[in-house]
Amino acid sequence: DYTLHFDGSVGPKNPGLTGGYGFVIQIDGKICYEESGALAGQIISNNYAEFHAVYKGLEVLNTMAVKGDRVFVRGDSQLVINMMNGKFKGKETSIYWPAFEKAKNSLKSFRNKYIPISFDWVPREMNSKADKLADYKTAC
């Protein structure tokens, strides 16, 4: 089983022009991949950075997971988790919408491979590694 922990940040204020994203992929509880990166060049929000982290993490997982695997996506953003689960609709005019669409569209390849994905909210303290990777101060 794969677990993807994600997070994003923007600063020094939200929305802003400087952001970071980070994610960690675990196989059966052991870290096998981690990534962080900077986001700049446009006005972004914290939610945009978090959806971007989900998208990038799923992009990597798509190369790893095969039929029979399960994928658990976990983060401390209720908005991101609830939108990815289809519980919240969100607003197409929101800053985060393009990143949400990329994340949502990346699910198609998992469905085509019959790989189930669940999205679960976790408290911030259970997401500390992704949180550190996503810090906009160190990503830029």
C-alpha positions as semicolon CSV with decimal commas, in nm:
position;residue;x (nm);y (nm);z (nm)
1;D;0,000;0,000;0,000
2;Y;0,114;0,352;-0,081
3;T;0,054;0,659;0,133
4;L;0,100;1,010;-0,001
5;H;0,129;1,291;0,255
6;F;0,111;1,640;0,101
7;D;0,125;2,004;0,203
8;G;0,167;2,351;0,058
9;S;0,248;2,701;0,180
10;V;0,246;3,060;0,064
11;G;0,411;3,360;0,219
12;P;0,469;3,596;0,366
13;K;0,093;3,644;0,324
14;N;-0,183;3,438;0,163
15;P;-0,241;3,477;-0,128
16;G;0,106;3,572;-0,241
17;L;0,372;3,542;-0,506
18;T;0,595;3,291;-0,328
19;G;0,496;2,938;-0,238
20;G;0,620;2,591;-0,178
21;Y;0,485;2,239;-0,205
22;G;0,600;1,913;-0,060
23;F;0,498;1,551;-0,046
24;V;0,618;1,222;0,091
25;I;0,537;0,879;-0,050
26;Q;0,552;0,577;0,177
27;I;0,526;0,208;0,097
28;D;0,389;0,015;0,391
29;G;0,493;0,298;0,625
30;K;0,850;0,344;0,497
31;I;0,947;0,659;0,306
32;C;1,046;0,575;-0,050
33;Y;1,021;0,917;-0,215
34;E;0,996;1,280;-0,116
35;E;0,986;1,600;-0,315
36;S;0,961;1,971;-0,255
37;G;0,957;2,266;-0,486
38;A;0,899;2,635;-0,526
39;L;0,597;2,802;-0,680
40;A;0,635;3,155;-0,813
41;G;0,551;3,379;-1,102
42;Q;0,180;3,426;-1,038
43;I;-0,050;3,496;-0,748
44;I;-0,109;3,170;-0,567
45;S;-0,289;3,067;-0,250
46;N;-0,208;2,812;0,015
47;N;-0,483;2,591;-0,129
48;Y;-0,328;2,619;-0,476
49;A;0,006;2,501;-0,333
50;E;-0,164;2,208;-0,160
51;F;-0,353;2,096;-0,471
52;H;-0,027;2,128;-0,664
53;A;0,140;1,896;-0,411
54;V;-0,139;1,642;-0,456
55;Y;-0,104;1,661;-0,834
56;K;0,275;1,621;-0,828
57;G;0,252;1,336;-0,577
58;L;-0,007;1,150;-0,782
59;E;0,205;1,203;-1,092
60;V;0,494;1,020;-0,923
61;L;0,266;0,752;-0,776
62;N;0,123;0,685;-1,121
63;T;0,466;0,552;-1,223
64;M;0,489;0,330;-0,914
65;A;0,148;0,184;-0,837
66;V;0,006;-0,113;-1,024
67;K;-0,321;-0,304;-1,021
68;G;-0,370;-0,459;-0,679
69;D;-0,207;-0,168;-0,493
70;R;-0,403;0,077;-0,282
71;V;-0,326;0,447;-0,249
72;F;-0,404;0,658;0,057
73;V;-0,369;1,035;0,019
74;R;-0,346;1,224;0,346
75;G;-0,322;1,592;0,427
76;D;-0,422;1,850;0,684
77;S;-0,630;2,064;0,445
78;Q;-1,000;1,996;0,488
79;L;-1,077;2,191;0,170
80;V;-0,840;1,982;-0,043
81;I;-0,951;1,649;0,105
82;N;-1,321;1,732;0,077
83;M;-1,291;1,859;-0,279
84;M;-1,092;1,554;-0,390
85;N;-1,361;1,337;-0,227
86;G;-1,635;1,532;-0,406
87;K;-1,791;1,659;-0,082
88;F;-1,713;2,025;-0,162
89;K;-1,756;2,174;-0,510
90;G;-1,526;2,476;-0,481
91;K;-1,538;2,783;-0,703
92;E;-1,410;2,786;-1,059
93;T;-1,309;3,150;-1,009
94;S;-1,081;3,064;-0,715
95;I;-0,705;3,098;-0,739
96;Y;-0,667;2,726;-0,660
97;W;-0,900;2,600;-0,937
98;P;-0,635;2,523;-1,205
99;A;-0,433;2,316;-0,957
100;F;-0,748;2,137;-0,837
101;E;-0,836;2,042;-1,196
102;K;-0,488;1,898;-1,253
103;A;-0,512;1,695;-0,932
104;K;-0,864;1,572;-1,013
105;N;-0,770;1,481;-1,372
106;S;-0,469;1,281;-1,251
107;L;-0,710;1,034;-1,088
108;K;-0,818;0,900;-1,429
109;S;-0,500;0,701;-1,480
110;F;-0,549;0,528;-1,143
111;R;-0,908;0,439;-1,231
112;N;-0,787;0,300;-1,565
113;K;-0,543;0,075;-1,375
114;Y;-0,812;-0,022;-1,118
115;I;-0,613;0,127;-0,831
116;P;-0,837;0,253;-0,550
117;I;-0,750;0,590;-0,396
118;S;-0,884;0,733;-0,072
119;F;-0,840;1,089;0,054
120;D;-0,825;1,134;0,430
121;W;-0,779;1,435;0,652
122;V;-0,511;1,408;0,921
123;P;-0,416;1,652;1,198
124;R;-0,121;1,879;1,126
125;E;0,107;1,690;1,366
126;M;0,058;1,373;1,158
127;N;0,167;1,562;0,846
128;S;0,489;1,717;0,978
129;K;0,732;1,577;0,718
130;A;0,528;1,711;0,423
131;D;0,475;2,036;0,613
132;K;0,853;2,087;0,647
133;L;0,910;2,008;0,280
134;A;0,643;2,257;0,173
135;D;0,781;2,557;0,364
136;Y;0,788;2,846;0,117
137;K;1,089;2,998;0,296
138;T;1,312;2,702;0,215
139;A;1,155;2,611;-0,119
140;C;1,253;2,939;-0,285
